[in-house]
Short mmCIF file of C-alpha atoms and ligand atoms in Angstrom, two decimals:
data_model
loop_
_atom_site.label_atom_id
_atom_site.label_comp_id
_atom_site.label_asym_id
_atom_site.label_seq_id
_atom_site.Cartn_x
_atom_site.Cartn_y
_atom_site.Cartn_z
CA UNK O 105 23.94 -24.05 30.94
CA UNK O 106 20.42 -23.70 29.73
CA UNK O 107 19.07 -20.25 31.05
CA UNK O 108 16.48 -20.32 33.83
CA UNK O 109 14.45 -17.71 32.90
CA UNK O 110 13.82 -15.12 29.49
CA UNK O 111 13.30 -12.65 31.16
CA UNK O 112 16.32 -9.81 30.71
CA UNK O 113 15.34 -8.12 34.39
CA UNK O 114 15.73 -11.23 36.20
CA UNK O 115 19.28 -12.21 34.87
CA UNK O 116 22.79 -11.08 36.11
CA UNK O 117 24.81 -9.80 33.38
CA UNK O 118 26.86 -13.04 32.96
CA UNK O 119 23.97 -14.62 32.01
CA UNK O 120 22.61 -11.94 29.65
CA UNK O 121 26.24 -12.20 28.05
CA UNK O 122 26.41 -15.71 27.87
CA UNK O 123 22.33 -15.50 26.47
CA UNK O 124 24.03 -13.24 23.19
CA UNK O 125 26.46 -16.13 22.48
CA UNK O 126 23.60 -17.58 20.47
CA UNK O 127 22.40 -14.35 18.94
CA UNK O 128 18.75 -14.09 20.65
CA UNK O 129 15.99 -12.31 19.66
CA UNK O 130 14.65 -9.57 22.49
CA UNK O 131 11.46 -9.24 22.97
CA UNK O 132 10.35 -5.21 23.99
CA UNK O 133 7.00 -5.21 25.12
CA UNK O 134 5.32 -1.93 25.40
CA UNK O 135 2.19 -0.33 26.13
CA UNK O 136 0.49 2.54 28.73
CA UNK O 137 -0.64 2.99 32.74
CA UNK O 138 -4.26 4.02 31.36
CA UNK O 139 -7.25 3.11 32.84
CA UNK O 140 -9.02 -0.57 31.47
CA UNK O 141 -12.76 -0.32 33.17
CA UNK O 142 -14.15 -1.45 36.65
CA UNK O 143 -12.75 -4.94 35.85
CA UNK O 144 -8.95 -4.50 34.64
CA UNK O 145 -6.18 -3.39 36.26
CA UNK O 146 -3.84 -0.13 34.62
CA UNK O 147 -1.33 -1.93 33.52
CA UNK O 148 -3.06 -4.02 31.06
CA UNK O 149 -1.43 -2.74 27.97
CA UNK O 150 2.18 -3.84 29.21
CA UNK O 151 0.56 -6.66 31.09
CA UNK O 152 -0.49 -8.79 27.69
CA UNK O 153 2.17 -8.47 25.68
CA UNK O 154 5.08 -9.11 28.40
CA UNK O 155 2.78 -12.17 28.62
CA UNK O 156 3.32 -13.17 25.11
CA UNK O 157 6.44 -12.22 24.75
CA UNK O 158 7.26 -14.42 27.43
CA UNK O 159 5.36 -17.04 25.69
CA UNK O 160 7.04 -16.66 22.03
CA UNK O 161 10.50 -16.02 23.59
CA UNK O 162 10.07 -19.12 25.31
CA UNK O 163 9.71 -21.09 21.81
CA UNK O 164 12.23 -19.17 19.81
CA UNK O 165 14.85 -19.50 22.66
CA UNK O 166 14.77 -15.48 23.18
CA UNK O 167 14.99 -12.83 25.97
CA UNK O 168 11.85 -10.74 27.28
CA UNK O 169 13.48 -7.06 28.01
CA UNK O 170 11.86 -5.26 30.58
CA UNK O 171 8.30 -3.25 29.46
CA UNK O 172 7.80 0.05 28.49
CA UNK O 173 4.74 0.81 30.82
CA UNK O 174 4.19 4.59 30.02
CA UNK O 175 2.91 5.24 26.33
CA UNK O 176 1.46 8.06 24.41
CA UNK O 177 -1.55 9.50 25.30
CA UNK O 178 -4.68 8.05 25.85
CA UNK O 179 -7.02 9.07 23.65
CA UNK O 180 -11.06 9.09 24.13
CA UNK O 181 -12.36 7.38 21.07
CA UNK O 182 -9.46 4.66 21.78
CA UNK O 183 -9.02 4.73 25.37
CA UNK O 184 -11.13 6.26 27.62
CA UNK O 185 -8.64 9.56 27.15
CA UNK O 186 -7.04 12.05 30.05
CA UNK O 187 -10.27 12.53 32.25
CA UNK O 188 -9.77 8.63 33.97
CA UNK O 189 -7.38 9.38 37.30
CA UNK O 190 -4.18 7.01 35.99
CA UNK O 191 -4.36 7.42 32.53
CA UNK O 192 -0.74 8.84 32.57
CA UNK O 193 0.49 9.69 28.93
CA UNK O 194 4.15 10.23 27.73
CA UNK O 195 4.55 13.06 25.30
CA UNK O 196 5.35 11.66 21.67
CA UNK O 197 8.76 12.48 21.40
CA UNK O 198 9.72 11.04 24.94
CA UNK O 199 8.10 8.05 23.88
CA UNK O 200 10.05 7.70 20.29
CA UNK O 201 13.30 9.07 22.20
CA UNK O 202 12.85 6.24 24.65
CA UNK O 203 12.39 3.60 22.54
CA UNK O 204 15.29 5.09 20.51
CA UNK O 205 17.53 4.99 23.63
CA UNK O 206 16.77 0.80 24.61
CA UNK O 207 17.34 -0.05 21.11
CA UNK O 208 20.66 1.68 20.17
CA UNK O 209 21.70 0.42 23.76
CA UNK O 210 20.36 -2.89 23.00
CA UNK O 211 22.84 -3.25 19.62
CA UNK O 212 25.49 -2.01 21.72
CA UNK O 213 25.28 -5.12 23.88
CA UNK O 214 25.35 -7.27 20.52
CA UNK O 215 22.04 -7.68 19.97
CA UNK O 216 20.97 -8.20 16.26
CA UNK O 217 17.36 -9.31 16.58
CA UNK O 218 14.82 -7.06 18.33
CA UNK O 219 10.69 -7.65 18.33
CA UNK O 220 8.78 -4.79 19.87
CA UNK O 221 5.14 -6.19 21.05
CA UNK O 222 2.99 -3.44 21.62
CA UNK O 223 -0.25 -3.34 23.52
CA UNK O 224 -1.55 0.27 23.61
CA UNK O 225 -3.36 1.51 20.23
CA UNK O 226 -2.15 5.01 20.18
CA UNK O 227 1.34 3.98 20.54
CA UNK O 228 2.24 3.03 16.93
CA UNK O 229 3.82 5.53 15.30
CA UNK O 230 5.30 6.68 17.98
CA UNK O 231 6.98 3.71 18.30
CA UNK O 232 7.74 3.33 14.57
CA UNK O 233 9.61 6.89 14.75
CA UNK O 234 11.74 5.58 17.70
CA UNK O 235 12.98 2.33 15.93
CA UNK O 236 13.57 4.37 12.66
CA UNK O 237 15.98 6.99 14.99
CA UNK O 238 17.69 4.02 16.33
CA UNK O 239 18.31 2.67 13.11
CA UNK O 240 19.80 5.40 11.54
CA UNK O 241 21.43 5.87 14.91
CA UNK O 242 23.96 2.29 14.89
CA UNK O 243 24.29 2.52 11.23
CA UNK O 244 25.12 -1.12 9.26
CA UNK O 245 25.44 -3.23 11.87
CA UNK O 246 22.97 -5.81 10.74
CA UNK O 247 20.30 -4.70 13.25
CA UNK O 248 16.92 -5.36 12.39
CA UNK O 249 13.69 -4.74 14.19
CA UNK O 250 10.51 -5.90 14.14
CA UNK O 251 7.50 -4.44 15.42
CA UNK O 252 3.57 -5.74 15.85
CA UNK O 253 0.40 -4.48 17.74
CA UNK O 254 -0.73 -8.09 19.06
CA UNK O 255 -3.91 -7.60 17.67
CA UNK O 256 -3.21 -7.50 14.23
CA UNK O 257 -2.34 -11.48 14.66
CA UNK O 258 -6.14 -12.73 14.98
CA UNK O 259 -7.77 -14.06 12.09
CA UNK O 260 -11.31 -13.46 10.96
CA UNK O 261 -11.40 -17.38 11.84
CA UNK O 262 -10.35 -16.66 15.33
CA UNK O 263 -12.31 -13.25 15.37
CA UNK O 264 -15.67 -14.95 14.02
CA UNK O 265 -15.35 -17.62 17.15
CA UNK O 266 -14.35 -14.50 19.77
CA UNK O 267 -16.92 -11.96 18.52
CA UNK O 268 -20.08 -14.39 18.02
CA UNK O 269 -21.90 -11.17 17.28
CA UNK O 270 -19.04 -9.33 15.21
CA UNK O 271 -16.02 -8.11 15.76
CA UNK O 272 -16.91 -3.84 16.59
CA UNK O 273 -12.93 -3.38 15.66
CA UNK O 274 -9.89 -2.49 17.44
CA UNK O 275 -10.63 1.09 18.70
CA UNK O 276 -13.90 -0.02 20.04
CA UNK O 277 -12.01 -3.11 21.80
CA UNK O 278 -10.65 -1.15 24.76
CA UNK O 279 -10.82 -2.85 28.37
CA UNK O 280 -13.67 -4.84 26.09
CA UNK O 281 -14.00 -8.65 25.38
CA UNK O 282 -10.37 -8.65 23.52
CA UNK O 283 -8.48 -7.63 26.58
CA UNK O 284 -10.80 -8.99 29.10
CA UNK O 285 -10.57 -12.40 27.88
CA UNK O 286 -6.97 -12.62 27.05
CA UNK O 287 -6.10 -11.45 30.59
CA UNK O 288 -8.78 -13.74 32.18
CA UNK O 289 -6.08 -15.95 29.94
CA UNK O 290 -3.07 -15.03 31.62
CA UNK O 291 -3.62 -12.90 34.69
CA UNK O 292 -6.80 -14.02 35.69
CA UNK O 293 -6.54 -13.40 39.22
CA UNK O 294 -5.88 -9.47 38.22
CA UNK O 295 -9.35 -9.29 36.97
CA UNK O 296 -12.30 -8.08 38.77
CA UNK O 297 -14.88 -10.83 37.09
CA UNK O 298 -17.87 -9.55 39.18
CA UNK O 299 -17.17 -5.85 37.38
CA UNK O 300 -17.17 -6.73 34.08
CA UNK O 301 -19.37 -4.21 32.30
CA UNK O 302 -22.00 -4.59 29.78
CA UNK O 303 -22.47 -0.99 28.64
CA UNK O 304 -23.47 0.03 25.04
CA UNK O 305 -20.82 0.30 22.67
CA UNK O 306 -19.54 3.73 22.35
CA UNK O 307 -20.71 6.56 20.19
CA UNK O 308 -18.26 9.44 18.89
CA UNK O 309 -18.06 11.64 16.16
CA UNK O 310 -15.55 10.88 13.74
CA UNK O 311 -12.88 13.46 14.83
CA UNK O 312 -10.76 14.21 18.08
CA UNK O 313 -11.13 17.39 20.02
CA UNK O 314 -8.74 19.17 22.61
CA UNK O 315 -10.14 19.57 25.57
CA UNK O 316 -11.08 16.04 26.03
CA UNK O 317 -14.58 15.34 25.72
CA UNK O 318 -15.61 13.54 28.87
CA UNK O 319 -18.82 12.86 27.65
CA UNK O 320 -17.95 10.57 24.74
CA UNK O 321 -16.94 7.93 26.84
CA UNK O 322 -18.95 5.54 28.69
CA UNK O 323 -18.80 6.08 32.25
CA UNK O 324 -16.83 2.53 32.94
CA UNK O 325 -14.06 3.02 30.81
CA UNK O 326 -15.37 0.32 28.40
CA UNK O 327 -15.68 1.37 25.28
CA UNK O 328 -17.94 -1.32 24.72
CA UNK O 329 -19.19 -4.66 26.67
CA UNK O 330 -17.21 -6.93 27.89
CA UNK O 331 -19.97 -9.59 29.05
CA UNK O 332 -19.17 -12.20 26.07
CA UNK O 333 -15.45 -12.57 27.86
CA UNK O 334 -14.33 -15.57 28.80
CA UNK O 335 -10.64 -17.57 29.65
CA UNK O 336 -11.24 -20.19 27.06
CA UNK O 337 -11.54 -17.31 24.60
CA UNK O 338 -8.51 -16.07 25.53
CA UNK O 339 -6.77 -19.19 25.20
CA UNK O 340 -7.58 -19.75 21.74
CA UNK O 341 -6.76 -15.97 21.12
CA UNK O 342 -2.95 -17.06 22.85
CA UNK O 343 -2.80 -20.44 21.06
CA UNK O 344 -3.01 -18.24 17.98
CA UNK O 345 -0.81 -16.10 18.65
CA UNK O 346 1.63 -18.75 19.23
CA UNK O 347 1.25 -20.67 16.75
CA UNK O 348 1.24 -17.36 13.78
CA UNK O 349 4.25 -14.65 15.64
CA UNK O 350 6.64 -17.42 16.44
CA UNK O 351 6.53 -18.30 12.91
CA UNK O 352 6.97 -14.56 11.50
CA UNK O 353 9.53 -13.83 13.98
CA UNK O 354 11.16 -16.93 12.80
CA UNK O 355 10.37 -16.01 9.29
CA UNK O 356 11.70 -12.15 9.85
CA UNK O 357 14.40 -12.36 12.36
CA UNK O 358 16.15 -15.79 12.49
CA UNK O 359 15.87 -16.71 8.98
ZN1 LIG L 1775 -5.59 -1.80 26.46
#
């Protein structure tokens, strides 16, 4: 029986079981509740890449596990930081103990092909540390893991016809035209088009500082404008990503 769905949460366990006959790849998207401007909704960062998960797991015949939506700490020059009410951070080591936890549990189900997708910039090495511990934790049992920040897929061919007037970078890109467009993409009725801010881009100093520096931040949450966002930029930013992760999680993980 084909399956009728990929994603893990909405199976019963025969299903899962009879899923690991053909040795799938699960997907573990991840990301953070933390605040995405006037125009997003929290949950962005788990949002996007359950979304393309669900899209690559879809081609690859895989399984879309259930998302981390807590993540580590926003931070201000990234993500608006701690002063936006629902930016709600997980300590490091909970986050790298959790991801620990899924995996090793994961592998003892059978599973020998795991792709974390992460969404939320300051996640990475947490999330690094936690696959590490769960690989030392199950030992040779052919386990291997792959992990990518979706951004890190676009091209400068793909950024050049997203970011007509440059791309500003990744840290700059929060709750900006990146995220903005990709969700008008594939949540578009979650977004809030007649909030979409066009503030100045952000400008920090080049170093963090505890407390939080409120004043950093623009007062929308954007770390720069969103205006140039549009769904038909997030669909090329998806095709993309379609086309380029199902072929290096083919390339990694079933080859
Ligand atoms: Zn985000």
């Amino acid at each position: 029986m084909t399956q009728a769905t990929v994603m893990m949460a909405e199976m019963t366990w025969p299903e899962f079981a009879a899923c690991l006959e053909h040795d799938p790849i699960v997907f573990l998207p991840t990301g953070m509740l933390e605040q995405h401007g006037p125009h997003l909704p929290m949950g962005v960062d788990h949002l996007l890449p359950t979304a393309i998960a669900a899209m690559i797991a879809r081609d690859v015949d895989g399984i879309v596990a259930p998302p981390l939506n807590y993540g580590y700490k926003s931070m201000p020059r990234t993500g608006g930081g701690p002063s936006f009410p629902g930016s709600t951070g997980l300590d490091g080591a909970t986050l790298s103990a959790t991801v620990r936890d899924v995996i090793r549990e994961f592998a003892r189900h059978g599973v020998r092909r795991v792709c974390v997708i992460d969404g939320h910039f300051e996640n990475r090495w947490f999330l690094n540390e936690g696959i590490d511990l769960a690989m030392r934790e199950v030992g040779d049992t052919g386990l291997r893991v792959m992990c990518l920040q979706h951004w890190d897929f676009l091209t400068q061919e793909t950024l050049d016809d997203v970011f007509t007037d440059g791309y500003p970078g990744i840290e700059l890109e929060h709750a900006a035209v990146l995220e903005t467009s990709l969700m008008l993409h594939f949540h578009p009725e979650l977004v809030r088009t007649d909030r979409i801010p066009d503030n100045a881009p952000m400008d920090a100093p080049p170093y963090d500082i505890w407390p939080a520096c409120k004043e950093w931040v623009p007062e929308t949450g954007a770390l720069t404008s969103a205006a140039q966002a549009s769904a038909e930029k997030g669909a090329l930013m998806a095709a993309q990503y379609r086309r380029d992760m199902t072929a290096a999680v083919q390339r990694e993980l079933l080859s």
